[in-house]
Short mmCIF file of N, CA and C in Angstrom, two decimals:
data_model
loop_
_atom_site.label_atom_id
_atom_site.label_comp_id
_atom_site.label_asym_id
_atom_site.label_seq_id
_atom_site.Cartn_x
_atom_site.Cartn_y
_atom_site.Cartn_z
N UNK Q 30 2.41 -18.44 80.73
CA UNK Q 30 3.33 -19.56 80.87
C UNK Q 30 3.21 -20.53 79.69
N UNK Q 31 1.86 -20.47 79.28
CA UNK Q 31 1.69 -21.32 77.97
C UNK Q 31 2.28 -21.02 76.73
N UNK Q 32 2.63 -19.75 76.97
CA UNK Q 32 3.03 -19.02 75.33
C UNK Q 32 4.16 -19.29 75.27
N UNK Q 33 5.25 -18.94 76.79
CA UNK Q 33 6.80 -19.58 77.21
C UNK Q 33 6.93 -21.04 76.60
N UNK Q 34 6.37 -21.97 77.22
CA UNK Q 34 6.23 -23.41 76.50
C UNK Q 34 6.52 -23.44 75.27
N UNK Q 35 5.44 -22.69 74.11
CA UNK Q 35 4.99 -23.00 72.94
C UNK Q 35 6.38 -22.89 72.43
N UNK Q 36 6.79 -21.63 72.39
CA UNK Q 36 7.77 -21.08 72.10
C UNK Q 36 9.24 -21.64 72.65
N UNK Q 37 9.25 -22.49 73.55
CA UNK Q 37 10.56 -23.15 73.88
C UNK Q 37 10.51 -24.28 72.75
N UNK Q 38 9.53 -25.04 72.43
CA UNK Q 38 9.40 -26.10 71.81
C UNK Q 38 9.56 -25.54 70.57
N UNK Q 39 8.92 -24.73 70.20
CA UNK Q 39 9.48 -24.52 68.57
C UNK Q 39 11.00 -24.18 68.69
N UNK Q 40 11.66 -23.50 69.32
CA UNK Q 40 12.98 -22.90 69.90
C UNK Q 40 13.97 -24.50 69.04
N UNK Q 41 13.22 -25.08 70.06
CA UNK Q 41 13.86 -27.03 70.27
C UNK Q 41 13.48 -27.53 68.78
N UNK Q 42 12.30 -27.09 67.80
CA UNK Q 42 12.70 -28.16 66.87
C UNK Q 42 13.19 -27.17 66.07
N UNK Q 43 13.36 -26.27 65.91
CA UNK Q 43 14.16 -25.19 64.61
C UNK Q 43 15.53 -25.47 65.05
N UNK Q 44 15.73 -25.54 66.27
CA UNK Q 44 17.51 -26.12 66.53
C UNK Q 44 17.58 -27.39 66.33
N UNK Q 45 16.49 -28.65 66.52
CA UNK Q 45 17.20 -29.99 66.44
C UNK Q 45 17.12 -30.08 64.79
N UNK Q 46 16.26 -29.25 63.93
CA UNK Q 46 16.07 -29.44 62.57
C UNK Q 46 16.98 -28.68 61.82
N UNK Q 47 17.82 -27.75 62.17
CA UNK Q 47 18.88 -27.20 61.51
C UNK Q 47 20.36 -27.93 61.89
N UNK Q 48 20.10 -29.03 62.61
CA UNK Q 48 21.64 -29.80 62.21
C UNK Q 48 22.12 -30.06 61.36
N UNK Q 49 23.64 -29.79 60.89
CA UNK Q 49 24.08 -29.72 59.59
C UNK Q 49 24.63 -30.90 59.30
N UNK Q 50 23.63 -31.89 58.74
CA UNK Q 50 24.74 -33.59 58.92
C UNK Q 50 23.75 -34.01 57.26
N UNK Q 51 23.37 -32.48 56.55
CA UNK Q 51 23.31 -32.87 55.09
C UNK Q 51 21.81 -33.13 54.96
N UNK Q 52 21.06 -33.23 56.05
CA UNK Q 52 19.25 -33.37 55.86
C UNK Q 52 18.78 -31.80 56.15
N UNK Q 53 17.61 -32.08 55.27
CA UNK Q 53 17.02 -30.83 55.49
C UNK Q 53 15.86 -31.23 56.22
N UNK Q 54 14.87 -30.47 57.26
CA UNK Q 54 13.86 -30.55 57.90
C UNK Q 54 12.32 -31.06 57.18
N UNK Q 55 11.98 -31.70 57.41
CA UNK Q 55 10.54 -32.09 56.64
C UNK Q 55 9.42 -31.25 56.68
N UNK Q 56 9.73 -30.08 57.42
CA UNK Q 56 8.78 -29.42 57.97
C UNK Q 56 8.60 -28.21 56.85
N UNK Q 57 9.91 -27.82 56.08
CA UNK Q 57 9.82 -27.24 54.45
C UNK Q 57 9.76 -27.96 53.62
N UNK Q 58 8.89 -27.43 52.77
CA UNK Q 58 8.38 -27.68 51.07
C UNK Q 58 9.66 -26.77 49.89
N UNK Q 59 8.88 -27.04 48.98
CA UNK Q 59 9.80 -26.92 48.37
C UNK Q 59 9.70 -25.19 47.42
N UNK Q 60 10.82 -24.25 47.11
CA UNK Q 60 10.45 -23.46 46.84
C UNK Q 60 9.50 -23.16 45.99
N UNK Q 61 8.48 -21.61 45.71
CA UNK Q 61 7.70 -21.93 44.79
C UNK Q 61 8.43 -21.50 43.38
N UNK Q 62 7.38 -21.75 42.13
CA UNK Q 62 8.32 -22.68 41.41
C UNK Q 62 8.38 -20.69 39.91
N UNK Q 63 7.66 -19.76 41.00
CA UNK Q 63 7.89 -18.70 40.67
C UNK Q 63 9.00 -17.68 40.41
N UNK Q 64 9.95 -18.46 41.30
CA UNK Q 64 11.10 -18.19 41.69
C UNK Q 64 12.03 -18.82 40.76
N UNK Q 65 12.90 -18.24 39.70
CA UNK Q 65 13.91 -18.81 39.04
C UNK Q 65 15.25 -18.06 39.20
N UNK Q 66 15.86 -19.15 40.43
CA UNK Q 66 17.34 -19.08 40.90
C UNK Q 66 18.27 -18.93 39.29
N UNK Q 67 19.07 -18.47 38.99
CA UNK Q 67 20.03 -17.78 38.15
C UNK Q 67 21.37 -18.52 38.48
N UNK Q 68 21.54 -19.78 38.56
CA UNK Q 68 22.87 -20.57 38.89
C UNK Q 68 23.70 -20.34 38.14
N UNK Q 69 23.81 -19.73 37.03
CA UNK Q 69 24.49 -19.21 35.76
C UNK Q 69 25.32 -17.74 36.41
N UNK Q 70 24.62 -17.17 37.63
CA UNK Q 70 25.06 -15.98 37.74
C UNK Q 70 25.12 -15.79 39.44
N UNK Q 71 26.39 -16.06 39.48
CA UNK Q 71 26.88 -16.31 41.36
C UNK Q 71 27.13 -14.83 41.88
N UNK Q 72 26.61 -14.39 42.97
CA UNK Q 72 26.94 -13.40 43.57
C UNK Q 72 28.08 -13.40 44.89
N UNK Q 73 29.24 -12.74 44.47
CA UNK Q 73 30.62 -13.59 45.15
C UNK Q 73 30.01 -12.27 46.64
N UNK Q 74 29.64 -11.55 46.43
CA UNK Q 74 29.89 -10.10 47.41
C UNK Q 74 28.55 -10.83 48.60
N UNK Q 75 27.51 -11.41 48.26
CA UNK Q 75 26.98 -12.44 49.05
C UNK Q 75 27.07 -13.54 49.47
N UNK Q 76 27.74 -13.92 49.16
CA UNK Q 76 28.29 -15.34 49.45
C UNK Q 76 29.21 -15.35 50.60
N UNK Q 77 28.53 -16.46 51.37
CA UNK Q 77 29.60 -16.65 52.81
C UNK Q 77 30.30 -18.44 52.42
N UNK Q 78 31.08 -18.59 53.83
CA UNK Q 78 30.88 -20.09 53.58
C UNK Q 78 30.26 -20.69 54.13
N UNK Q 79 29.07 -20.09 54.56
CA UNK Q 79 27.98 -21.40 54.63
C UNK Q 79 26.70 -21.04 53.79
N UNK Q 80 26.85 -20.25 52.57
CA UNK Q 80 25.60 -20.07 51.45
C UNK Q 80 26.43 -19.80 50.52
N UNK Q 81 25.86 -20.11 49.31
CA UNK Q 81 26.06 -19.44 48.05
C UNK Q 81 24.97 -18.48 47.80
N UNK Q 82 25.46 -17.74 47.23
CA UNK Q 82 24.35 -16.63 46.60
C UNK Q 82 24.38 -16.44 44.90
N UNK Q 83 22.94 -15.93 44.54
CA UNK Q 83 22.84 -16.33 42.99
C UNK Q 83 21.27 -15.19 42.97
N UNK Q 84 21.59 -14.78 41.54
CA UNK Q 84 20.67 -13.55 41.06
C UNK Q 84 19.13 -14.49 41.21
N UNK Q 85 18.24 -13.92 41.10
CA UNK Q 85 17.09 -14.09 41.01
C UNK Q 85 16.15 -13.78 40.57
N UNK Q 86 15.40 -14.40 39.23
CA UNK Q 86 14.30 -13.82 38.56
C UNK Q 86 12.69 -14.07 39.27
N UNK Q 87 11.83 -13.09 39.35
CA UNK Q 87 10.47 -13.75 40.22
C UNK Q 87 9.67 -13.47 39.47
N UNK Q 88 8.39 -13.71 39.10
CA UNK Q 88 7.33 -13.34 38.32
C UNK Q 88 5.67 -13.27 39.21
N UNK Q 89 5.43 -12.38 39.49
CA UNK Q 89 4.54 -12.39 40.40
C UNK Q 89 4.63 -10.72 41.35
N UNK Q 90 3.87 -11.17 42.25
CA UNK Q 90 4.06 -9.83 43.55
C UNK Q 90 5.36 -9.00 43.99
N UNK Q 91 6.70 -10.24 43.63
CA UNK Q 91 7.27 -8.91 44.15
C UNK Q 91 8.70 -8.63 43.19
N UNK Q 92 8.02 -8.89 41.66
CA UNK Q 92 8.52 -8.64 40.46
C UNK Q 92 9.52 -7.41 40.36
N UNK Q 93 9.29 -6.17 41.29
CA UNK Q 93 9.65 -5.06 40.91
C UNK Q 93 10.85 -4.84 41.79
N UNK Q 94 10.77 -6.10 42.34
CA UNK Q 94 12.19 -5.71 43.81
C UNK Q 94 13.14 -6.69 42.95
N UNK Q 95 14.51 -5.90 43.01
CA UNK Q 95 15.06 -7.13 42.81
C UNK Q 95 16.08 -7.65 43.94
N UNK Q 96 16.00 -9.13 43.51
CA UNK Q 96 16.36 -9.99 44.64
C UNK Q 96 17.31 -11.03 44.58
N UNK Q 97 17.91 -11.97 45.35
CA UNK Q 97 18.92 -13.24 44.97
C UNK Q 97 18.63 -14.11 45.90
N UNK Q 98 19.04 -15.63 45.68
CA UNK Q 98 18.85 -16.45 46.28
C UNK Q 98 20.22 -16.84 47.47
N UNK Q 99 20.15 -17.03 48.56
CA UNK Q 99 21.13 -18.21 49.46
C UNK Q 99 20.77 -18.78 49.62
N UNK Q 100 22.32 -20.31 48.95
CA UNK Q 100 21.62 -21.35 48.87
C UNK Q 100 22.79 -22.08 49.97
N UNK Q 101 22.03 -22.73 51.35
CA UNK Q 101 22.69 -22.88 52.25
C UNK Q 101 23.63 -24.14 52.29
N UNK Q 102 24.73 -24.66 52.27
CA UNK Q 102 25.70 -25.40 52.44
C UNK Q 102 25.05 -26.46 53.09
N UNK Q 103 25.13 -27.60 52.80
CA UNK Q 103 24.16 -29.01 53.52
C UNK Q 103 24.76 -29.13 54.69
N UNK Q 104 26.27 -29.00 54.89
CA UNK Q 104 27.71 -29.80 55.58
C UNK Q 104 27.31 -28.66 56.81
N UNK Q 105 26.50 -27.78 57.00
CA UNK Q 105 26.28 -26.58 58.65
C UNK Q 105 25.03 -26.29 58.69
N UNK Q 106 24.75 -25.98 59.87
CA UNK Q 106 23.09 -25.36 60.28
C UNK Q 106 22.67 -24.70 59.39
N UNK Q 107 21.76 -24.71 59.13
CA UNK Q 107 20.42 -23.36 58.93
C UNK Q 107 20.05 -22.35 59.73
N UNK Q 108 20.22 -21.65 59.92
CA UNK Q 108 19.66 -20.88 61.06
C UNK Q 108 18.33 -20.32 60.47
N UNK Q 109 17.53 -21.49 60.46
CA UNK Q 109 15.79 -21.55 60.57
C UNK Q 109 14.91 -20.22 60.89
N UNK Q 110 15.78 -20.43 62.74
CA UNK Q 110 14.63 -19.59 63.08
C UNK Q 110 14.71 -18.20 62.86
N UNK Q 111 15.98 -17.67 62.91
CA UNK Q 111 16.35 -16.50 62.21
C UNK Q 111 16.03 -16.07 60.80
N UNK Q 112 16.18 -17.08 60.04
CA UNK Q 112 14.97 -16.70 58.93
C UNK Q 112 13.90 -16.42 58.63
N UNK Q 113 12.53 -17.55 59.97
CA UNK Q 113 12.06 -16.96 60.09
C UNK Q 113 11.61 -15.72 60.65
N UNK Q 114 12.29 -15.09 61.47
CA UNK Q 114 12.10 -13.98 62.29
C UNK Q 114 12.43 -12.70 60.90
N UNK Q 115 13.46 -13.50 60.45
CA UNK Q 115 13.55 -12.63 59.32
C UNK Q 115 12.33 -11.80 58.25
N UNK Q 116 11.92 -13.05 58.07
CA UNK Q 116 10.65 -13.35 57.30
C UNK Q 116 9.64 -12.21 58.06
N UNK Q 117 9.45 -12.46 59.30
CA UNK Q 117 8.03 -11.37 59.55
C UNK Q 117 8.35 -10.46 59.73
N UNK Q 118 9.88 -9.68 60.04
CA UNK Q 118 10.11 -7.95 60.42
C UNK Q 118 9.46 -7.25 58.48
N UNK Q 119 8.62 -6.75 59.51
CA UNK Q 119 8.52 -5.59 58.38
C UNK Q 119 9.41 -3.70 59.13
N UNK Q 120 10.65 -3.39 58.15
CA UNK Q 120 11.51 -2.30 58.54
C UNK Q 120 11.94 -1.94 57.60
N UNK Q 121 12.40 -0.72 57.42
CA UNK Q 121 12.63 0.32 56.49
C UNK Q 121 14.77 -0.04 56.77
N UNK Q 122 15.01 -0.48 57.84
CA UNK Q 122 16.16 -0.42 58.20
C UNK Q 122 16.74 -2.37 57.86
N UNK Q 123 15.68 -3.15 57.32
CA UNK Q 123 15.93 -4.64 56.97
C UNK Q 123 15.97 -4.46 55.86
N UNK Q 124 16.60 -5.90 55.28
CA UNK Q 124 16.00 -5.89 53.71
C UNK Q 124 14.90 -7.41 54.08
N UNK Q 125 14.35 -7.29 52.84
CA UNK Q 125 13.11 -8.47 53.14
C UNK Q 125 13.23 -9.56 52.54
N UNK Q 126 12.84 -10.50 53.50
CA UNK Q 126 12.98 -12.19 53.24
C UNK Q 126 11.80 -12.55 52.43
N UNK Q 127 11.54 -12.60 50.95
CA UNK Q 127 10.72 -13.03 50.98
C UNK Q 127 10.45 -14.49 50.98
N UNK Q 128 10.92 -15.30 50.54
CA UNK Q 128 10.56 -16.50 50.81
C UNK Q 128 11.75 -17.94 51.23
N UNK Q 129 11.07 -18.92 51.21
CA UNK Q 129 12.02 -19.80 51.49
C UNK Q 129 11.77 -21.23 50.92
N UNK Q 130 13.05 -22.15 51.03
CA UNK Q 130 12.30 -23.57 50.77
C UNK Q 130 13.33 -24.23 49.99
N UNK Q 131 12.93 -25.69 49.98
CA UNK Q 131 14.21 -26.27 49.45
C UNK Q 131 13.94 -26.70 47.50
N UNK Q 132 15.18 -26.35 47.34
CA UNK Q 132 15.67 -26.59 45.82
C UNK Q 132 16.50 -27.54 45.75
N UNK Q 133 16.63 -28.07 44.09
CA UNK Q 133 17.85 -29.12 43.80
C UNK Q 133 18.77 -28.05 43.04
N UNK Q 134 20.12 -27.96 43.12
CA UNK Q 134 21.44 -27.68 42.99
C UNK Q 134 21.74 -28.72 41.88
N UNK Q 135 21.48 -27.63 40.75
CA UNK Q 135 21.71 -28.75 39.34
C UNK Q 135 23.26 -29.02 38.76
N UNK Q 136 23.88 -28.23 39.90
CA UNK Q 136 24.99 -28.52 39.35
C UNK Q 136 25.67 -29.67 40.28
N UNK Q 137 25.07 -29.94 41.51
CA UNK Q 137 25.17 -31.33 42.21
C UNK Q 137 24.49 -32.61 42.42
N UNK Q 138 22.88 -32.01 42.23
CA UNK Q 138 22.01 -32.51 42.20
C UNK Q 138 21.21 -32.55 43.43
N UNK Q 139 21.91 -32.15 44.93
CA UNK Q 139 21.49 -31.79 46.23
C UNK Q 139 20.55 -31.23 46.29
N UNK Q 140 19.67 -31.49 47.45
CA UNK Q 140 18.63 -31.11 47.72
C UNK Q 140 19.90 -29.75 48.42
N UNK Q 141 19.24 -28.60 48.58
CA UNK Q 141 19.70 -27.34 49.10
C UNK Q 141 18.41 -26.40 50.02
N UNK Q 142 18.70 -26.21 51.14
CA UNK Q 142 17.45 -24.98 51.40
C UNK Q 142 17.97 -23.24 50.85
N UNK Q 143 16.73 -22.88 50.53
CA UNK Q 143 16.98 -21.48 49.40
C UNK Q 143 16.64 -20.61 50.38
N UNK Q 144 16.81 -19.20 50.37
CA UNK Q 144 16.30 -18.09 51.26
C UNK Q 144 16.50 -16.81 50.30
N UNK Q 145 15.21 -16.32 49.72
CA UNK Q 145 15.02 -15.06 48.80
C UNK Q 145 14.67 -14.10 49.50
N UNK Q 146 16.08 -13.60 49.02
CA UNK Q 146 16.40 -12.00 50.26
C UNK Q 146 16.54 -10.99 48.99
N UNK Q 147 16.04 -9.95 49.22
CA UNK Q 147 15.81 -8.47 48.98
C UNK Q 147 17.10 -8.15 48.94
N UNK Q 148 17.36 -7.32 47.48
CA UNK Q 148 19.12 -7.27 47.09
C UNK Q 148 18.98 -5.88 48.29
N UNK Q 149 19.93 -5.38 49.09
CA UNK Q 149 20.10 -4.76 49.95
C UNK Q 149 20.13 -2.93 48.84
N UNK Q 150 20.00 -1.91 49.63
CA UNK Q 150 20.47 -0.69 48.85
C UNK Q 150 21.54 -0.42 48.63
N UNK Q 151 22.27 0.39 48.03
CA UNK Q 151 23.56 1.14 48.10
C UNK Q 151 24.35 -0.11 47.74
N UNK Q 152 25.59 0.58 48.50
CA UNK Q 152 27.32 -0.37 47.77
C UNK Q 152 27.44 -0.79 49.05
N UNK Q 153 28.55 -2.13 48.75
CA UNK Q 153 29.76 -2.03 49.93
C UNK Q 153 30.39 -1.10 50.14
N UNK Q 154 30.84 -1.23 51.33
CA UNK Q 154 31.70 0.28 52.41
C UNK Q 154 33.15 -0.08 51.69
N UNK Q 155 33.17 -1.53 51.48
CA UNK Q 155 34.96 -1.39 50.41
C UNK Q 155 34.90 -0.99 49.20
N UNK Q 156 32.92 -0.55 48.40
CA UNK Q 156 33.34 0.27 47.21
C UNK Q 156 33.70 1.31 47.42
N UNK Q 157 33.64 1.74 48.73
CA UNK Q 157 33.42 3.34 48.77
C UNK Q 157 34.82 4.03 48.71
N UNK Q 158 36.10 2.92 49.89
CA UNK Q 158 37.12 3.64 49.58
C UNK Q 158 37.95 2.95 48.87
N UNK Q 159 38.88 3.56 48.34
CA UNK Q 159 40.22 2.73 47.94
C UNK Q 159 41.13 2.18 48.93
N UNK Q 160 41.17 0.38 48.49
CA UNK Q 160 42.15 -0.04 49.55
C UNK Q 160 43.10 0.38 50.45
N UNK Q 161 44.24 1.07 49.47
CA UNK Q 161 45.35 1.08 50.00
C UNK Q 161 45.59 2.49 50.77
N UNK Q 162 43.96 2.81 51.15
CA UNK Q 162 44.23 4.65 51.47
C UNK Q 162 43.94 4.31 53.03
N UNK Q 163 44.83 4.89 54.20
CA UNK Q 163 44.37 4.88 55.21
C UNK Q 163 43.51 6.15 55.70
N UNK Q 164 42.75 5.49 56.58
CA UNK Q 164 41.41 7.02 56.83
C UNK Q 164 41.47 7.43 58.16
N UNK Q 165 40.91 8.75 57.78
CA UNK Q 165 40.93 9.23 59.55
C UNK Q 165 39.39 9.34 59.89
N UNK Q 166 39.19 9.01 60.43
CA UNK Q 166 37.49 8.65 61.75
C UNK Q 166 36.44 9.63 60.94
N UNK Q 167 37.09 10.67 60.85
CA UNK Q 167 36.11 11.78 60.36
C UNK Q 167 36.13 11.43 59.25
N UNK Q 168 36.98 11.23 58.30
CA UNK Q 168 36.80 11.02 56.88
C UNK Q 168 35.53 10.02 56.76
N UNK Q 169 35.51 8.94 57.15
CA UNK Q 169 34.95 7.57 57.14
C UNK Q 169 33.35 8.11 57.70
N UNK Q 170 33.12 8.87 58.59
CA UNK Q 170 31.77 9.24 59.33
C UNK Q 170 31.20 10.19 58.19
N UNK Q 171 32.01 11.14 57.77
CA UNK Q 171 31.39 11.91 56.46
C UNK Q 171 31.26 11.56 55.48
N UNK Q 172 31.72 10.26 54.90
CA UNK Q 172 31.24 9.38 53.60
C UNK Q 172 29.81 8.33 53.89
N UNK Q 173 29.77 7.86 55.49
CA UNK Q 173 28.89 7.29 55.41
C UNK Q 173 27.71 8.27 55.90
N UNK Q 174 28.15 9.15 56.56
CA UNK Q 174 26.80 10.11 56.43
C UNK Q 174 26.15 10.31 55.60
N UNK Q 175 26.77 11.25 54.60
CA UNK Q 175 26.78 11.54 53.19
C UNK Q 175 26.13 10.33 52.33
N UNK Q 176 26.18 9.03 52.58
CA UNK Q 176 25.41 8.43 52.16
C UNK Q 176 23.91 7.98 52.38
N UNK Q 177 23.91 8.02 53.94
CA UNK Q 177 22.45 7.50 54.75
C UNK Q 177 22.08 8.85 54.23
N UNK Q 178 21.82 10.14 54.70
CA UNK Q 178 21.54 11.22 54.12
C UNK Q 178 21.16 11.15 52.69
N UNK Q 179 21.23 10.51 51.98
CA UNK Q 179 21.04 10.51 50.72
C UNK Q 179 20.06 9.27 49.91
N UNK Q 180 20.08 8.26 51.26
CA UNK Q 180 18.82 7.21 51.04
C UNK Q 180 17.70 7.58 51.19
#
């Protein structure tokens, strides 16, 4: 029953601390300084509207992966705790979070929270076909087969 508790309360401050009214939580530091976000070089195919995404250089442990930053929109939530949950799956079927934390946005000057995610494998499913071609079920199951099969 104690563990239920613990865990409701963190539940309660990762939701009251991801309100999106432009503050970030005090409870993150700031990214480490290993990490050099690439603001010069926007990744549109990651990018939602509530992150920007941007290449990422790291120097250190996990040098050999490459990776990009989301940098989350002040004006909506964080979804905190999903990051962190993110953060501890270790899976062959995730890509990996490695780190997190807040940055300044030199092209606003905003404080921003960052989240360094593991560039995913393979393509988009819209590189795969051409727009304007309509597909039949099977077509679409044997291209993406053909691909997992091949990871």
């Amino acid at each position: 029953m104690k563990d239920d508790l613990t865990l409701d309360k963190r539940f309660a401050a990762n939701r009251s601390a991801s309100l999106g009214n432009g503050q970030i939580s005090s409870d993150y530091s700031a990214l480490p300084s290993d990490y050099q976000i690439q603001f010069n070089q926007p990744l549109d195919k990651f990018s939602s509207p509530f992150a920007d995404a941007f290449e990422v250089i790291q120097r250190g442990s996990h040098s050999d992966k490459k990776m990009y930053a989301l940098l989350y929109d002040r004006r909506f939530p964080v979804p905190f705790q999903t990051i962190e949950v993110m953060q501890q799956a270790q899976s062959n079927n995730l890509v990996s979070v490695f780190d997190k934390g807040k940055v300044i946005d030199p092209q606003t000057g905003d404080e921003r929270f960052a989240v360094i995610i593991e560039h995913p494998p393979g393509v988009l499913l819209s590189e795969l076909f051409p727009k304007a071609m309509p597909f039949e079920e099977k077509v679409v199951m044997r291209k993406m087969i053909d691909q997992l099969s091949n990871a």
